[in-house]
Short mmCIF file of C-alpha atoms in Angstrom, two decimals:
data_model
loop_
_atom_site.label_atom_id
_atom_site.label_comp_id
_atom_site.label_asym_id
_atom_site.label_seq_id
_atom_site.Cartn_x
_atom_site.Cartn_y
_atom_site.Cartn_z
CA MET A 1 14.64 77.45 -50.29
CA SER A 2 12.94 74.76 -52.35
CA ASP A 3 14.58 71.91 -54.24
CA LEU A 4 15.11 71.75 -57.98
CA LEU A 5 13.92 68.40 -59.34
CA LEU A 6 15.39 67.11 -62.59
CA VAL A 7 13.52 64.56 -64.69
CA ARG A 8 15.27 62.90 -67.60
CA HIS A 9 12.75 61.79 -70.20
CA GLY A 10 12.00 58.10 -70.68
CA GLU A 11 13.74 55.83 -73.13
CA THR A 12 13.63 56.45 -76.87
CA GLU A 13 14.80 54.16 -79.64
CA TRP A 14 17.94 56.26 -80.02
CA SER A 15 18.76 56.51 -76.31
CA ALA A 16 18.42 52.73 -76.05
CA SER A 17 20.95 52.27 -78.88
CA GLY A 18 23.35 55.00 -77.70
CA ARG A 19 22.74 57.35 -80.62
CA HIS A 20 23.23 61.07 -79.88
CA THR A 21 19.71 62.46 -79.83
CA GLY A 22 19.74 66.24 -79.77
CA ARG A 23 17.16 68.13 -81.78
CA THR A 24 15.62 65.11 -83.54
CA ASP A 25 12.09 64.94 -82.16
CA ILE A 26 11.51 61.22 -81.66
CA PRO A 27 8.89 59.65 -79.38
CA LEU A 28 9.28 57.52 -76.31
CA THR A 29 9.38 53.78 -76.76
CA GLN A 30 6.80 51.68 -74.92
CA ALA A 31 9.47 51.06 -72.27
CA GLY A 32 10.05 54.84 -72.12
CA GLU A 33 6.34 55.46 -71.60
CA GLU A 34 6.34 52.91 -68.80
CA GLN A 35 9.41 54.55 -67.22
CA ALA A 36 7.69 57.95 -67.35
CA ALA A 37 4.42 56.66 -65.90
CA SER A 38 6.32 54.89 -63.12
CA LEU A 39 7.54 58.29 -61.89
CA ALA A 40 4.02 59.41 -60.95
CA PRO A 41 4.39 58.39 -57.26
CA CYS A 42 7.32 60.82 -56.99
CA PHE A 43 5.00 63.71 -57.76
CA SER A 44 1.60 62.62 -56.40
CA ALA A 45 2.04 64.40 -53.07
CA LEU A 46 3.98 67.39 -54.44
CA SER A 47 2.69 70.77 -55.48
CA PRO A 48 5.44 72.11 -57.73
CA ALA A 49 5.76 75.87 -57.86
CA LEU A 50 6.97 75.62 -61.45
CA VAL A 51 7.20 72.89 -64.09
CA LEU A 52 9.27 73.50 -67.22
CA ALA A 53 9.90 71.05 -70.05
CA SER A 54 11.93 70.93 -73.20
CA PRO A 55 9.67 71.47 -76.21
CA LEU A 56 10.65 68.08 -77.65
CA ARG A 57 7.87 65.52 -77.43
CA ARG A 58 9.88 62.96 -75.47
CA ALA A 59 10.15 65.48 -72.61
CA VAL A 60 6.57 66.79 -72.84
CA ALA A 61 5.20 63.22 -72.92
CA THR A 62 7.34 62.25 -69.91
CA ALA A 63 5.96 65.19 -67.91
CA GLU A 64 2.38 64.23 -68.79
CA LEU A 65 2.82 60.52 -68.10
CA ALA A 66 4.53 61.29 -64.76
CA GLY A 67 1.39 63.14 -63.70
CA LEU A 68 3.02 66.55 -63.43
CA PRO A 69 0.90 69.69 -63.78
CA PRO A 70 0.94 71.07 -67.34
CA ALA A 71 4.48 72.14 -68.13
CA ALA A 72 5.48 75.38 -69.80
CA THR A 73 8.03 74.66 -72.50
CA ASP A 74 11.37 76.43 -72.56
CA PRO A 75 13.63 76.19 -75.63
CA ASP A 76 16.68 76.58 -73.38
CA LEU A 77 15.90 73.07 -72.07
CA HIS A 78 16.61 71.51 -75.49
CA GLU A 79 19.22 68.78 -75.57
CA TRP A 80 22.80 69.52 -76.70
CA ASP A 81 22.87 70.31 -80.42
CA TYR A 82 25.04 67.45 -81.67
CA GLY A 83 25.44 68.98 -85.14
CA GLY A 84 27.06 66.49 -87.51
CA TYR A 85 27.02 63.80 -84.81
CA GLU A 86 23.22 63.76 -84.51
CA GLY A 87 22.07 60.14 -84.64
CA VAL A 88 25.64 58.79 -84.39
CA THR A 89 27.00 56.67 -81.54
CA THR A 90 30.19 57.46 -79.64
CA ALA A 91 31.57 54.10 -80.77
CA ASP A 92 31.09 55.13 -84.42
CA ILE A 93 32.76 58.50 -83.81
CA HIS A 94 35.72 56.78 -82.14
CA ARG A 95 36.40 54.81 -85.32
CA THR A 96 37.70 58.00 -86.93
CA ARG A 97 38.41 60.10 -83.82
CA PRO A 98 39.55 57.61 -81.16
CA HIS A 99 40.16 60.21 -78.45
CA TRP A 100 37.07 62.35 -79.10
CA SER A 101 35.06 63.55 -76.11
CA LEU A 102 31.80 65.46 -76.37
CA TRP A 103 32.72 67.32 -73.20
CA THR A 104 36.01 68.77 -74.43
CA ASP A 105 35.90 68.56 -78.23
CA GLY A 106 32.35 69.57 -79.09
CA VAL A 107 30.84 68.51 -82.41
CA PRO A 108 31.18 69.43 -86.08
CA PRO A 109 28.39 71.39 -87.76
CA GLY A 110 25.58 69.40 -89.30
CA GLY A 111 23.04 70.15 -91.99
CA ASP A 112 19.43 71.20 -91.57
CA GLY A 113 20.16 74.17 -89.29
CA ARG A 114 22.15 72.14 -86.74
CA PRO A 115 25.36 74.10 -86.21
CA GLY A 116 26.35 72.04 -83.17
CA GLU A 117 27.26 73.23 -79.68
CA ASP A 118 30.17 72.98 -77.31
CA ALA A 119 29.95 72.63 -73.54
CA ALA A 120 30.17 76.40 -73.04
CA GLY A 121 27.16 77.00 -75.27
CA VAL A 122 25.09 74.41 -73.43
CA GLY A 123 26.31 75.89 -70.16
CA ALA A 124 25.05 79.34 -71.18
CA ARG A 125 21.58 77.91 -71.76
CA ALA A 126 21.72 76.07 -68.43
CA ASP A 127 22.66 79.32 -66.69
CA ARG A 128 19.61 81.02 -68.21
CA VAL A 129 17.34 78.24 -66.93
CA LEU A 130 18.88 78.45 -63.45
CA ALA A 131 18.38 82.22 -63.44
CA ARG A 132 14.73 81.69 -64.39
CA VAL A 133 14.04 79.20 -61.58
CA ALA A 134 16.13 80.93 -58.87
CA PRO A 135 13.38 83.34 -57.73
CA VAL A 136 10.86 80.48 -57.58
CA LEU A 137 13.21 78.34 -55.48
CA ALA A 138 13.97 81.28 -53.19
CA GLU A 139 10.26 81.77 -52.45
CA GLY A 140 10.13 78.28 -50.93
CA ARG A 141 6.58 77.58 -52.14
CA GLY A 142 7.50 74.12 -53.46
CA PRO A 143 9.97 72.54 -55.81
CA ALA A 144 10.62 73.54 -59.37
CA VAL A 145 10.69 70.64 -61.83
CA LEU A 146 12.66 70.52 -65.08
CA VAL A 147 11.86 67.77 -67.58
CA ALA A 148 14.60 67.54 -70.16
CA HIS A 149 17.52 65.54 -71.54
CA GLY A 150 20.55 63.68 -70.24
CA HIS A 151 23.49 65.76 -71.39
CA PHE A 152 21.70 69.07 -70.85
CA LEU A 153 20.69 68.17 -67.29
CA ARG A 154 24.21 67.00 -66.54
CA VAL A 155 25.58 70.39 -67.63
CA LEU A 156 22.87 72.17 -65.63
CA THR A 157 23.86 70.17 -62.55
CA ALA A 158 27.49 71.19 -62.97
CA ARG A 159 26.51 74.84 -63.28
CA TYR A 160 24.19 74.62 -60.24
CA LEU A 161 27.13 73.31 -58.22
CA GLY A 162 29.39 76.11 -59.48
CA LEU A 163 31.42 73.81 -61.73
CA PRO A 164 32.39 74.41 -65.37
CA PRO A 165 29.95 72.98 -67.95
CA GLN A 166 32.32 70.21 -69.04
CA ASP A 167 32.19 68.77 -65.51
CA GLY A 168 28.72 67.52 -66.42
CA ARG A 169 30.67 64.47 -67.59
CA LEU A 170 30.87 63.45 -63.92
CA PHE A 171 27.10 62.95 -63.52
CA LEU A 172 25.80 59.89 -65.38
CA LEU A 173 22.05 60.30 -65.80
CA ARG A 174 19.75 57.45 -66.78
CA THR A 175 16.47 57.66 -68.68
CA GLY A 176 13.24 57.87 -66.73
CA THR A 177 14.78 59.07 -63.49
CA VAL A 178 14.33 61.89 -60.99
CA SER A 179 17.21 63.73 -59.34
CA ALA A 180 17.14 66.51 -56.76
CA LEU A 181 19.39 69.53 -56.38
CA SER A 182 19.15 71.24 -53.02
CA THR A 183 21.16 73.26 -50.52
CA GLU A 184 22.85 72.44 -47.25
CA HIS A 185 24.02 75.27 -45.00
CA GLY A 186 23.45 77.64 -47.90
CA LEU A 187 25.62 75.67 -50.34
CA PRO A 188 24.37 73.81 -53.43
CA VAL A 189 24.32 70.01 -53.17
CA ILE A 190 22.97 66.93 -54.93
CA ALA A 191 20.28 65.52 -52.64
CA ALA A 192 19.28 62.56 -54.84
CA TRP A 193 20.45 61.16 -58.17
CA ASN A 194 19.01 58.70 -60.71
CA THR A 195 16.08 57.73 -58.49
CA ARG A 196 13.00 55.75 -59.44
CA PRO A 197 10.06 54.83 -57.20
#
């Protein structure tokens, strides 16, 4: 069984300032480009069996700058739809909802076709991605690589480990990092987390 490698895209202006960045398609900052390019040594000796990326340009650019083979895009790898909280910081939300948590409370609908998601909805997308990569991992021909977003990858990690989606809150994930999900004695484990070369 091969490992599942998770790559969180490099820094963007909004991730640097703590703004919820779901479906807004913003580019990497210069620092984010440097983070992405610095990941190339992680992949130089690997031959991934599959590379999938979110369609958003910050993920696609990270995959390219990290030297990964061309990635197929998968809309299920989109970041959490933050609805009415798109572009808003948690600190700003707490001014009117002091006990709000993304993980348990979800988000209000937003305009422009952003209805918002709760943890269960993101978890359903993560489950579809895991089902798609499972046969590739089982073949053992090399790792599968997912290039996506912080909150989504945290939920996917929870689901991989058999935990409920809201337990993604337990896995802080930094920009421009690589993490590895693996197995030990047939059980799912985290083999590496938030690594950089």
